[in-house]
Tab-separated table of C-alpha atoms in Angstrom:
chain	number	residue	atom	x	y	z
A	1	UNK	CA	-50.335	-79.766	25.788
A	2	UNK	CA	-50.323	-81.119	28.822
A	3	UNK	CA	-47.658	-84.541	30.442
A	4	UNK	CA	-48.304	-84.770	33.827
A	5	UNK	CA	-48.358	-81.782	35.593
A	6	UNK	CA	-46.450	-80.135	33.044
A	7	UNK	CA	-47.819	-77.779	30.553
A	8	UNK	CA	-46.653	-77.429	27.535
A	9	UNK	CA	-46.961	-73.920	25.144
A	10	UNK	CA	-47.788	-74.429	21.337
A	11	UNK	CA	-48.931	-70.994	20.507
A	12	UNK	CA	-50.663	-67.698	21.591
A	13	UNK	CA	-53.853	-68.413	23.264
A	14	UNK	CA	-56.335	-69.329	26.058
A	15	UNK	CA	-54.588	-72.636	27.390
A	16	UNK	CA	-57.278	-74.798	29.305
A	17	UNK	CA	-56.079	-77.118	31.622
A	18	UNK	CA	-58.588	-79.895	32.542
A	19	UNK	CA	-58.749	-82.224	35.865
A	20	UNK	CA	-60.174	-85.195	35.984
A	21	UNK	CA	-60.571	-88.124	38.506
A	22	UNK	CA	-61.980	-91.641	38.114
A	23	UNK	CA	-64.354	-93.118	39.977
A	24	UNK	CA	-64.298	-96.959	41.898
A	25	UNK	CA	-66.243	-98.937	43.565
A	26	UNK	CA	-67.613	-96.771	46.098
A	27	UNK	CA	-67.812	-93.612	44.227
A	28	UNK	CA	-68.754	-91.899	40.431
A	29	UNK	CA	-65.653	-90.417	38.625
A	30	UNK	CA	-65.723	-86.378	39.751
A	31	UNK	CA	-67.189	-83.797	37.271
A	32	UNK	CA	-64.206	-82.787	35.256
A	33	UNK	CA	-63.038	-79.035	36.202
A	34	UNK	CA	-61.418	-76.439	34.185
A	35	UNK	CA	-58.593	-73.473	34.418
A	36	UNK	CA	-57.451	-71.187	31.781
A	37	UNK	CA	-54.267	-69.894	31.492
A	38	UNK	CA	-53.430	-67.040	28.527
A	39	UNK	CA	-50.896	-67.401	26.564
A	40	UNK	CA	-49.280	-63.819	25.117
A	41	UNK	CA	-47.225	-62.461	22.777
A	42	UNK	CA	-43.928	-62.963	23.402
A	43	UNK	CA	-41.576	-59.611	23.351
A	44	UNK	CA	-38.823	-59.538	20.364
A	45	UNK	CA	-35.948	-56.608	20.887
A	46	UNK	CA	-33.616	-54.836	17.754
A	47	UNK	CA	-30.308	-54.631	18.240
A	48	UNK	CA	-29.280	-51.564	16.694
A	49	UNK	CA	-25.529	-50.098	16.942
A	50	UNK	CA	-23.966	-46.684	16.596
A	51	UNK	CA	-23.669	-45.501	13.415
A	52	UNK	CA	-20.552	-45.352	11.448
A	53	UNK	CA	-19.621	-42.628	11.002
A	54	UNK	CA	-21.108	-40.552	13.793
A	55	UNK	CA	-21.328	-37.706	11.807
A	56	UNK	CA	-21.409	-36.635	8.243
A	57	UNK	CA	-20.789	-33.155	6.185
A	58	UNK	CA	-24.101	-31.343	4.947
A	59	UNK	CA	-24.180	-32.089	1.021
A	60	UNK	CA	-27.297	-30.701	-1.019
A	61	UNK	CA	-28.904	-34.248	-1.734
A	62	UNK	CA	-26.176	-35.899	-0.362
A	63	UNK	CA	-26.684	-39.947	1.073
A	64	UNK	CA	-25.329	-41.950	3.017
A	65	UNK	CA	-26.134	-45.961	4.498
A	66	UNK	CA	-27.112	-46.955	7.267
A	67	UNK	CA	-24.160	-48.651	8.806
A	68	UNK	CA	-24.450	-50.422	10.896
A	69	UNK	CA	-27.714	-52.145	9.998
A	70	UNK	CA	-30.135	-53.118	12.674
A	71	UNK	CA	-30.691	-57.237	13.856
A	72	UNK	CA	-34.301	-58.095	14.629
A	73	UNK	CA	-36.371	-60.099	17.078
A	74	UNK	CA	-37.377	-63.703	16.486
A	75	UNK	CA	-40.345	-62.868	14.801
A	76	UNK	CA	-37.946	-62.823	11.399
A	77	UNK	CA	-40.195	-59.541	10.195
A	78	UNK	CA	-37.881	-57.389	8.328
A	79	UNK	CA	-36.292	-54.767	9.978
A	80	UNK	CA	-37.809	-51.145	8.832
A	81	UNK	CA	-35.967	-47.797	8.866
A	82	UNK	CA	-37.617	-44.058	8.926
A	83	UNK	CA	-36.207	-40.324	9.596
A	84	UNK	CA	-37.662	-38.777	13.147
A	85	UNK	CA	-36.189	-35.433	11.867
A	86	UNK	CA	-37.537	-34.959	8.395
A	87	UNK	CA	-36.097	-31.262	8.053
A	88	UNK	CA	-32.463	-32.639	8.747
A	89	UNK	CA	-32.827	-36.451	6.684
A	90	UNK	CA	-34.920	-38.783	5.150
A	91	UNK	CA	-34.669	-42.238	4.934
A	92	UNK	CA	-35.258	-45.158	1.903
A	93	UNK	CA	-34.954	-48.810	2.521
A	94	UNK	CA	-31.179	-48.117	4.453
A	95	UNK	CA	-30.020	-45.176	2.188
A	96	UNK	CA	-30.025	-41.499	4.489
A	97	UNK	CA	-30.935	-38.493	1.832
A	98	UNK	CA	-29.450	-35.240	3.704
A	99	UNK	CA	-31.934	-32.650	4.101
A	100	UNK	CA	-30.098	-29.803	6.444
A	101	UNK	CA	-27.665	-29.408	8.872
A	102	UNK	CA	-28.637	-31.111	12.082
A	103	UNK	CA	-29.311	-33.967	14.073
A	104	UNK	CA	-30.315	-36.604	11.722
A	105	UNK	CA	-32.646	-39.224	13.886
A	106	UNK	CA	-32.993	-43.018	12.641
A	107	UNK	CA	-35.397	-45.354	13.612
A	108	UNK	CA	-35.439	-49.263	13.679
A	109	UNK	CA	-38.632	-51.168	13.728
A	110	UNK	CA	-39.768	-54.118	13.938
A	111	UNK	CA	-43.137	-55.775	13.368
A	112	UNK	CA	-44.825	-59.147	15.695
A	113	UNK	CA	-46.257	-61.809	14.195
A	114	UNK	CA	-48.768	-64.515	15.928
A	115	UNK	CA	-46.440	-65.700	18.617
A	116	UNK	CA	-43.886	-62.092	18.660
A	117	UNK	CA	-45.066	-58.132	19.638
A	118	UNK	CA	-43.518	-55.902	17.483
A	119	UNK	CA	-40.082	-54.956	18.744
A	120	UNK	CA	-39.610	-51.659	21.094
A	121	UNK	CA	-38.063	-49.059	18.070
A	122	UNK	CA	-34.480	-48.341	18.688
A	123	UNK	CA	-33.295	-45.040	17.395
A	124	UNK	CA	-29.532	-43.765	16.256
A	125	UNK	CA	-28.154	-40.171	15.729
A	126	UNK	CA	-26.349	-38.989	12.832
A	127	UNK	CA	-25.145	-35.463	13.311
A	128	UNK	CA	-24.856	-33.495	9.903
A	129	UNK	CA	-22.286	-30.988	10.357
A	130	UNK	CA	-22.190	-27.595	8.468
A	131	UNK	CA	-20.027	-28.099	5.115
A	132	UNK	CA	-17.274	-25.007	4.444
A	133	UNK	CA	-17.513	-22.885	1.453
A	134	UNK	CA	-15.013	-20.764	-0.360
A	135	UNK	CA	-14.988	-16.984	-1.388
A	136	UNK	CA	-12.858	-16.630	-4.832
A	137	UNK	CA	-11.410	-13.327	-4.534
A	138	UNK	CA	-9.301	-12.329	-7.759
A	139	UNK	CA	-5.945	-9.895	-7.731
A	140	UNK	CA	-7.272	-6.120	-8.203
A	141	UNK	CA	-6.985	-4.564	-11.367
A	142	UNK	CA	-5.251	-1.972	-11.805
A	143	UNK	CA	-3.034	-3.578	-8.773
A	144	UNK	CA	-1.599	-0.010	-8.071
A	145	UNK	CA	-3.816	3.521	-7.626
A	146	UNK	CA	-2.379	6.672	-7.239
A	147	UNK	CA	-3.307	8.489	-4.086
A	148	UNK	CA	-5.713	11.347	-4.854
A	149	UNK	CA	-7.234	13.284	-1.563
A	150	UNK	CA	-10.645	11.643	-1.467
A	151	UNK	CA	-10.443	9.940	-4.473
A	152	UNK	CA	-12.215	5.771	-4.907
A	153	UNK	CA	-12.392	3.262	-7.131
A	154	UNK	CA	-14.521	-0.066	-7.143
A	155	UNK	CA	-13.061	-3.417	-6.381
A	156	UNK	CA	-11.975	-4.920	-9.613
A	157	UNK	CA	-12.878	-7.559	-9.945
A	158	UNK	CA	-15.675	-8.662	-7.340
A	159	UNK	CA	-15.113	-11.645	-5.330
A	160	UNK	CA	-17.470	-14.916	-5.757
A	161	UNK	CA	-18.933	-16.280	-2.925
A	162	UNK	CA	-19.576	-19.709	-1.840
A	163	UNK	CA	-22.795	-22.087	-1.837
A	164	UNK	CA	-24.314	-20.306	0.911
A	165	UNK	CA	-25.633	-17.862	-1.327
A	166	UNK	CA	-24.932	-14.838	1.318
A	167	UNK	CA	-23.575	-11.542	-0.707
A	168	UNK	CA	-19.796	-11.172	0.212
A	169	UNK	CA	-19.466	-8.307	1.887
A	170	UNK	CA	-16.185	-5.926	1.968
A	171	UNK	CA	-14.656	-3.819	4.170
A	172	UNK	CA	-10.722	-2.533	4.662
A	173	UNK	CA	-8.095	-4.030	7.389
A	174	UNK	CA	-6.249	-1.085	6.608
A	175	UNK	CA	-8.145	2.163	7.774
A	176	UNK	CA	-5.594	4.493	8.075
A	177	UNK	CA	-4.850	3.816	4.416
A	178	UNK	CA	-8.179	3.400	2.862
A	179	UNK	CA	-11.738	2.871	3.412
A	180	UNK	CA	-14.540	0.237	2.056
A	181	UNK	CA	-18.393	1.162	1.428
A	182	UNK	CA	-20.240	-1.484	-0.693
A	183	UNK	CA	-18.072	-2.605	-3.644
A	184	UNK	CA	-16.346	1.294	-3.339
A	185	UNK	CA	-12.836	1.935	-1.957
A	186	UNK	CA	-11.492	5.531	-0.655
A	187	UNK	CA	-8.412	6.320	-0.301
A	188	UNK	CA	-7.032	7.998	2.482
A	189	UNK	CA	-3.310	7.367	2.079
A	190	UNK	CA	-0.207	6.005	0.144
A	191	UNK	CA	0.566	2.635	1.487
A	192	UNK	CA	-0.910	-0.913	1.221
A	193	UNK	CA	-4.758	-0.865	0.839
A	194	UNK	CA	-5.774	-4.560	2.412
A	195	UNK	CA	-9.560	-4.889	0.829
A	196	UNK	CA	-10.954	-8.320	2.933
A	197	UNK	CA	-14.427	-10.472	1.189
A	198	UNK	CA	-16.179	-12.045	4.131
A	199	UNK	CA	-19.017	-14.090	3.425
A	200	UNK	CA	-21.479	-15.063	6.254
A	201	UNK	CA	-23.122	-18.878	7.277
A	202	UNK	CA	-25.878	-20.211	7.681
A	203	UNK	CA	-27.702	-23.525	8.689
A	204	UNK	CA	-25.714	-25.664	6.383
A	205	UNK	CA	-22.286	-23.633	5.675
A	206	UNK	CA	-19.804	-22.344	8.089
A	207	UNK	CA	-19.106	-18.406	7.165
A	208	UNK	CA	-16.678	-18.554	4.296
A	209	UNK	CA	-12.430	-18.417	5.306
A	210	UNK	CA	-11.634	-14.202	4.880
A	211	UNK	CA	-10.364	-14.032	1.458
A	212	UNK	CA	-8.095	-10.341	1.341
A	213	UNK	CA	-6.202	-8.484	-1.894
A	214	UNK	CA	-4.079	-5.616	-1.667
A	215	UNK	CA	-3.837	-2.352	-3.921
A	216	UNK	CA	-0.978	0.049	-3.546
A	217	UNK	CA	-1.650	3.262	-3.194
A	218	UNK	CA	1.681	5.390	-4.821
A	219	UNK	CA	2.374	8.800	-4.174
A	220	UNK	CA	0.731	11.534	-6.445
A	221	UNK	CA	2.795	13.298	-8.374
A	222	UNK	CA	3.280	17.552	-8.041
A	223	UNK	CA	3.296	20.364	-9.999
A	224	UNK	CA	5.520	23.266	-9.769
A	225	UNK	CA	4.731	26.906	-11.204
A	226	UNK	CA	7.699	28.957	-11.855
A	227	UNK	CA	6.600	32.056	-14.519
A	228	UNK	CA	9.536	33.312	-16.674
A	229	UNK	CA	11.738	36.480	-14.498
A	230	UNK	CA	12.199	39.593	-15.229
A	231	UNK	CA	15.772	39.731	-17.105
A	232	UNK	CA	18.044	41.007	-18.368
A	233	UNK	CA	19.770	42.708	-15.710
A	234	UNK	CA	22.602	44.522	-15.612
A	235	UNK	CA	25.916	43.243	-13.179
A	236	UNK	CA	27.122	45.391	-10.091
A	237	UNK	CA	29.671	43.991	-7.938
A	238	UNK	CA	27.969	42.495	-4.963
A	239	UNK	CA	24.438	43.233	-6.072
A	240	UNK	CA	21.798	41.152	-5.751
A	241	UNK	CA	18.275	40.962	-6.876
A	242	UNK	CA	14.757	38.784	-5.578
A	243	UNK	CA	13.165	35.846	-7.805
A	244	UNK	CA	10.320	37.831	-9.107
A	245	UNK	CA	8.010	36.194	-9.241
A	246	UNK	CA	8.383	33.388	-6.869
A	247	UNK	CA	7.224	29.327	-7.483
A	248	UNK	CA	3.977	28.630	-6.493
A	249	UNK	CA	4.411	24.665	-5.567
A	250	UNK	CA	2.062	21.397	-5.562
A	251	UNK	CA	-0.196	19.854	-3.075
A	252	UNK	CA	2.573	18.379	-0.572
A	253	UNK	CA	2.283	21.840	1.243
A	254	UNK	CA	6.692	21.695	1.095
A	255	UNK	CA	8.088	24.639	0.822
A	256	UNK	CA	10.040	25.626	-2.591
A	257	UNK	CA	13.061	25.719	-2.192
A	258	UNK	CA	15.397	28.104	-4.827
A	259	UNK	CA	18.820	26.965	-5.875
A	260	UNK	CA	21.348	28.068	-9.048
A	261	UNK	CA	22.848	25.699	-11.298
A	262	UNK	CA	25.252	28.222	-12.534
A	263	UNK	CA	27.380	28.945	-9.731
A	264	UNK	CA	29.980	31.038	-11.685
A	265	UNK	CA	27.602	33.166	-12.953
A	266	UNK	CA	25.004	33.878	-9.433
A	267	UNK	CA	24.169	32.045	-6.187
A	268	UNK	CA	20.791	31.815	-4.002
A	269	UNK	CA	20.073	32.150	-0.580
A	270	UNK	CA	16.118	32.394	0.114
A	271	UNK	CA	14.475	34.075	-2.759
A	272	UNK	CA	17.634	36.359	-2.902
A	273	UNK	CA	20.221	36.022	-5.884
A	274	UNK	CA	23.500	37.227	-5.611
A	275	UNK	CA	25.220	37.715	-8.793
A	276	UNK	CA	29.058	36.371	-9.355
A	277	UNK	CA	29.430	37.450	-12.926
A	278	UNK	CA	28.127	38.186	-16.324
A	279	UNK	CA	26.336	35.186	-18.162
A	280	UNK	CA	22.363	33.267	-17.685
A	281	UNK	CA	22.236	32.771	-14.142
A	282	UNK	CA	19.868	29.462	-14.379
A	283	UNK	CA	17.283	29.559	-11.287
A	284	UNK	CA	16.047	26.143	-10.328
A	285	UNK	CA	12.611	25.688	-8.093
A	286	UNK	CA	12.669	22.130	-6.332
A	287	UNK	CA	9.886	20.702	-3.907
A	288	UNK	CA	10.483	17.558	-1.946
A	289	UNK	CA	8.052	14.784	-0.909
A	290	UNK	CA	5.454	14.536	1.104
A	291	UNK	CA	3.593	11.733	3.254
A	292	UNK	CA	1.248	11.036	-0.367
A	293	UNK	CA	3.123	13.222	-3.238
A	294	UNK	CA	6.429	12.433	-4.881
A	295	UNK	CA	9.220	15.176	-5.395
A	296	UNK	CA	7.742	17.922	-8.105
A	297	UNK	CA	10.331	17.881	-10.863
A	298	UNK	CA	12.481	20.781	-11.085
A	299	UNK	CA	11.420	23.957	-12.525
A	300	UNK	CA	14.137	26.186	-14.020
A	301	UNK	CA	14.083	29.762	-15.131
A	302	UNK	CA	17.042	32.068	-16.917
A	303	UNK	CA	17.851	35.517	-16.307
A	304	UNK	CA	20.609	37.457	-18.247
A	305	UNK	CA	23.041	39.455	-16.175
A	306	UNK	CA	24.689	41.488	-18.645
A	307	UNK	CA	28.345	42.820	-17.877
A	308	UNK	CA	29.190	46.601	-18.034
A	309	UNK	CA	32.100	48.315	-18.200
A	310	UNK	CA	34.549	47.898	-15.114
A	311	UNK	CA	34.721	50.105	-12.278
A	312	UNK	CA	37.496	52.869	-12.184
A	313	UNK	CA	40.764	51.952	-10.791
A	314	UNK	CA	42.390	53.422	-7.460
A	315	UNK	CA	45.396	55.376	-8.784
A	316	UNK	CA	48.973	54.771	-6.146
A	317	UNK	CA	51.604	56.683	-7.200
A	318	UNK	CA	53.712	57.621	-10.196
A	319	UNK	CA	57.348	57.168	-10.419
A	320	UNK	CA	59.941	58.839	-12.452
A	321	UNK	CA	62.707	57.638	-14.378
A	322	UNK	CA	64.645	59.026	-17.328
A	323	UNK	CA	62.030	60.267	-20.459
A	324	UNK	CA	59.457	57.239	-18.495
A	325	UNK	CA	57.105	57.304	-15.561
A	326	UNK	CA	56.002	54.109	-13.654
A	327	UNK	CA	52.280	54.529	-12.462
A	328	UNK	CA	51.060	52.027	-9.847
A	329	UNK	CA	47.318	51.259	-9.126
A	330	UNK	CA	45.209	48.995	-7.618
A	331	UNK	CA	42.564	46.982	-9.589
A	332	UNK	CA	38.695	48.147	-9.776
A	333	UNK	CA	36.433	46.164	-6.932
A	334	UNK	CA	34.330	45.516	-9.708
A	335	UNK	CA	35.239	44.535	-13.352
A	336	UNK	CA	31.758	44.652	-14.587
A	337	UNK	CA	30.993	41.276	-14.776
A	338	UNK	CA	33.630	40.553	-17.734
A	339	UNK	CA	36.837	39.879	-17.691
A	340	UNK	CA	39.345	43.002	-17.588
A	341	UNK	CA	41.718	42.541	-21.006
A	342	UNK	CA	44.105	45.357	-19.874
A	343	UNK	CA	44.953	48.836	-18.495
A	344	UNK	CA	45.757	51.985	-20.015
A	345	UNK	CA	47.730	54.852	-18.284
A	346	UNK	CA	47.442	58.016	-19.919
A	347	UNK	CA	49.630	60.799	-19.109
A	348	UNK	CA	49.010	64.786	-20.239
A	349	UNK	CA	50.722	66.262	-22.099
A	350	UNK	CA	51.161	63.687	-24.057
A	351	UNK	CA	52.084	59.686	-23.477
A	352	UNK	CA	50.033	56.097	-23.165
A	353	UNK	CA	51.352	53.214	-21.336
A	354	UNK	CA	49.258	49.794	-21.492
A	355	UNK	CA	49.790	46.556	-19.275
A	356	UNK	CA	47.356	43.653	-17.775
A	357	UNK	CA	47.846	45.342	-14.710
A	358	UNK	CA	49.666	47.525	-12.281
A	359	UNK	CA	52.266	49.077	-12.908
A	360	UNK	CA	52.401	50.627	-16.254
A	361	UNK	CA	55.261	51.733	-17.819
A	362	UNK	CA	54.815	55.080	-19.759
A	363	UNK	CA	57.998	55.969	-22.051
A	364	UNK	CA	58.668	58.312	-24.748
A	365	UNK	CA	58.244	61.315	-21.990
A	366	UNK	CA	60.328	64.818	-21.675
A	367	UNK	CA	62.647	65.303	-19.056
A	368	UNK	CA	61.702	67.996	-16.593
A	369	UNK	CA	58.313	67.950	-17.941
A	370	UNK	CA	55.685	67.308	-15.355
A	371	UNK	CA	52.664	65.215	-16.427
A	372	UNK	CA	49.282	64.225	-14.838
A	373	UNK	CA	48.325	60.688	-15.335
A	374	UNK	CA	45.824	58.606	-14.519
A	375	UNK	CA	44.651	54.610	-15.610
A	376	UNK	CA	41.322	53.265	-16.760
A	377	UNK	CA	40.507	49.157	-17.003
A	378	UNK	CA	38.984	47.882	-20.531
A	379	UNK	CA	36.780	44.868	-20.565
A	380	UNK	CA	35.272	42.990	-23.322
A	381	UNK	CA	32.194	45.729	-22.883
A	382	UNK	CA	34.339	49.094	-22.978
A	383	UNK	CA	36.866	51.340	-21.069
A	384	UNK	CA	35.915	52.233	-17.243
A	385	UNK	CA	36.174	55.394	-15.853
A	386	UNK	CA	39.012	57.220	-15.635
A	387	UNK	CA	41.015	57.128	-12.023
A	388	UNK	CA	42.069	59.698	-9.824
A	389	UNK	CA	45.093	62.040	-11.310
A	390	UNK	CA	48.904	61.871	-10.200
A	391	UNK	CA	51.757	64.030	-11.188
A	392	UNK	CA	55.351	63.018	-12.074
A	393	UNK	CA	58.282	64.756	-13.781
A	394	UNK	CA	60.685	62.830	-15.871
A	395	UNK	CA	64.504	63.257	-14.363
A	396	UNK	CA	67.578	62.130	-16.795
A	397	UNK	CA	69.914	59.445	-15.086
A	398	UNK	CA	67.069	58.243	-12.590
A	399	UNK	CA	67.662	54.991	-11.461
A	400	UNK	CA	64.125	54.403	-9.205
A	401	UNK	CA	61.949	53.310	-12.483
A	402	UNK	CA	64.339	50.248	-12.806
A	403	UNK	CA	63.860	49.006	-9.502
A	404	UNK	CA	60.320	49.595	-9.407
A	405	UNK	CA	60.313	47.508	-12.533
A	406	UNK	CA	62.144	45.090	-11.267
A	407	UNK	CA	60.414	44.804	-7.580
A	408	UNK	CA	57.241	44.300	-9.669
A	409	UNK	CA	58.246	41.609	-11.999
């Protein structure tokens, strides 16, 4: 419409504006003339905000609104929402249906009507982040394994990995104790086998949090091998004889090492025994531990030392005294491995003295008479040798006897 010079808009068009001018009394009104103006669409603009939140977790399926919601243009058309990245999200009325991991894109538009052009589309990001997943990783049965050069066992049980749907994979954070191939464990030493479950990403899941379970490896036991020894064998003062035949020990590569448990009866040095008396000399093998095998129990073996009769004694001298002789000697070195019960000095012609040791008295002689004595040492076993000889001769009213009693006593 037009007031004046002033045009007034009513709607979307070709506006034309008309002039006229009357006539009077000297001239005709003027032939009317004509302008157009056009009248366009007017522009209409969506207000559309950031979204909140900014960013979401991926979820298989998983929504979320649209928040906030776009405000239109003055053409009152509704406001209409789509997905610009339909492998990340799609989009329904104001709902967001999570696709992937990824930048989800939303756009706002808005349609003209006869007086409004559809509105410019406005577009917000929604970032869809990777969601975590879990490995479930169980305690190992058996929890202990005992160390065995080159030995393996699997993983027991296997772990369960998370929605990713990548195998777990295994491997050891302890190499100088064991190794990992597939689901199979070697062992290499004793000590704490750390078996770690890793599980990998990918577009949607981070890689899975290390998930780790230990298995001890314990030392192996040993075995010693100790065959029976050649016994009995007969005592000698001093003597000695060699473990025959000697321990053959386990896999720790320690040396055997010999002892006796019968101390009284023989002692070790090496693979040498040294015997101490009659009786079973007990032999004991022992091998100690090594980096990946325990101590070997002990082994024991017995060997018989029989006794023998003791040695001869060392025949002193003889003493006379009235119808008696005093004989004086020194013990064996050796009394066979038994105890010596006594000692018995016999004197030719005829008379026996006995005493548990030196001197010996001899009585019942004959003045005047020389004799030739000697002594020999009984054990449980028998009599020893005889000594070497010595002579005496009884003399009436001698008074040396006594005092070599007495300095003996």
């Amino acid at each position: 419409t037009v007031s004046s010079t002033t045009v007034t808009i009513v709607a979307v068009g070709t506006c034309t504006i008309a002039a006229d001018q009357a006539g009077d009394t000297n001239y005709l009104p003027a032939t009317q003339v004509t302008q157009n103006v056009a009248i366009g669409l007017a522009s209409q603009t969506i207000t559309f905000g950031a979204q909140t939140p900014s960013s979401q977790v991926f979820s298989p399926l998983g929504t979320f609104a649209i928040n906030p919601l776009a405000a239109g243009g003055l053409s009152m058309n509704t406001v209409t929402y789509s997905s610009l990245s339909p492998g990340i999200c799609s989009v329904s009325v104001t709902t967001v249906t999570i696709i992937s991991a990824g930048s989800c894109i939303i756009a706002a538009d808005q349609a003209g009507d006869a007086l409004y052009a559809a509105a410019s589309q406005v577009t917000r990001t929604v970032t869809v982040n990777q969601a975590s997943q879990t490995i479930s990783f169980g305690a190992q049965v058996p929890l202990t394994q005992a160390f065995n050069t080159g030995g393996a066992f699997p993983i027991n049980p296997l772990a369960s990995g998370g929605a990713s749907m990548n195998a777990v994979t295994y491997s050891s954070l302890t190499s100088s104790i064991c190794t990992v191939s597939s689901t199979t464990v070697t062992i290499v030493a004793v000590g704490t086998c750390t078996i770690a479950a890793n599980q990998a990403g990918n577009t949607n899941y981070f890689a899975a949090i290390q998930a780790t379970q230990n298995v001890v490896i314990s030392q192996a036991s040993q075995t010693i091998t100790f065959g029976v020894q050649i016994s009995p064998i007969t005592f000698s003062a001093g003597g000695s004889f060699a473990i025959s035949p000697v321990a053959t020990g386990g896999a720790s590569s320690s040396p055997v090492v010999y002892s006796s448990t019968t101390t009284g009866v023989c002692t070790v040095n090496g693979t040498t025994v040294s015997m101490v008396s009659a009786g079973v000399c007990t032999l004991a093998a022992n091998q100690a531990a090594g980096a990946n095998y325990s101590a070997a129990l002990q082994v024991t073996q017995n060997v018989t030392i029989n006794a023998t009769v003791p040695d001869a004694p060392t025949i002193g001298i003889a003493v006379s005294g009235d119808a008696r002789a005093t004989i004086i000697f020194t013990a064996p070195a050796s009394n066979g491995g038994s105890a010596i019960t006594s000692y018995t000095a016999t004197c030719t012609p005829t008379g026996t003295g006995t005493s548990a040791a030196s001197p010996i008295a001899v009585t019942g002689l004959t003045n005047a008479t020389t004799y030739t004595c000697s002594v020999y040492a009984t054990n449980a076993i028998g009599n020893s040798a005889a000594s070497g000889t010595v002579t005496v001769t009884p003399v009436k009213g001698s008074v040396l006897v006594p005092i070599i009693d007495f300095l003996f006593d």
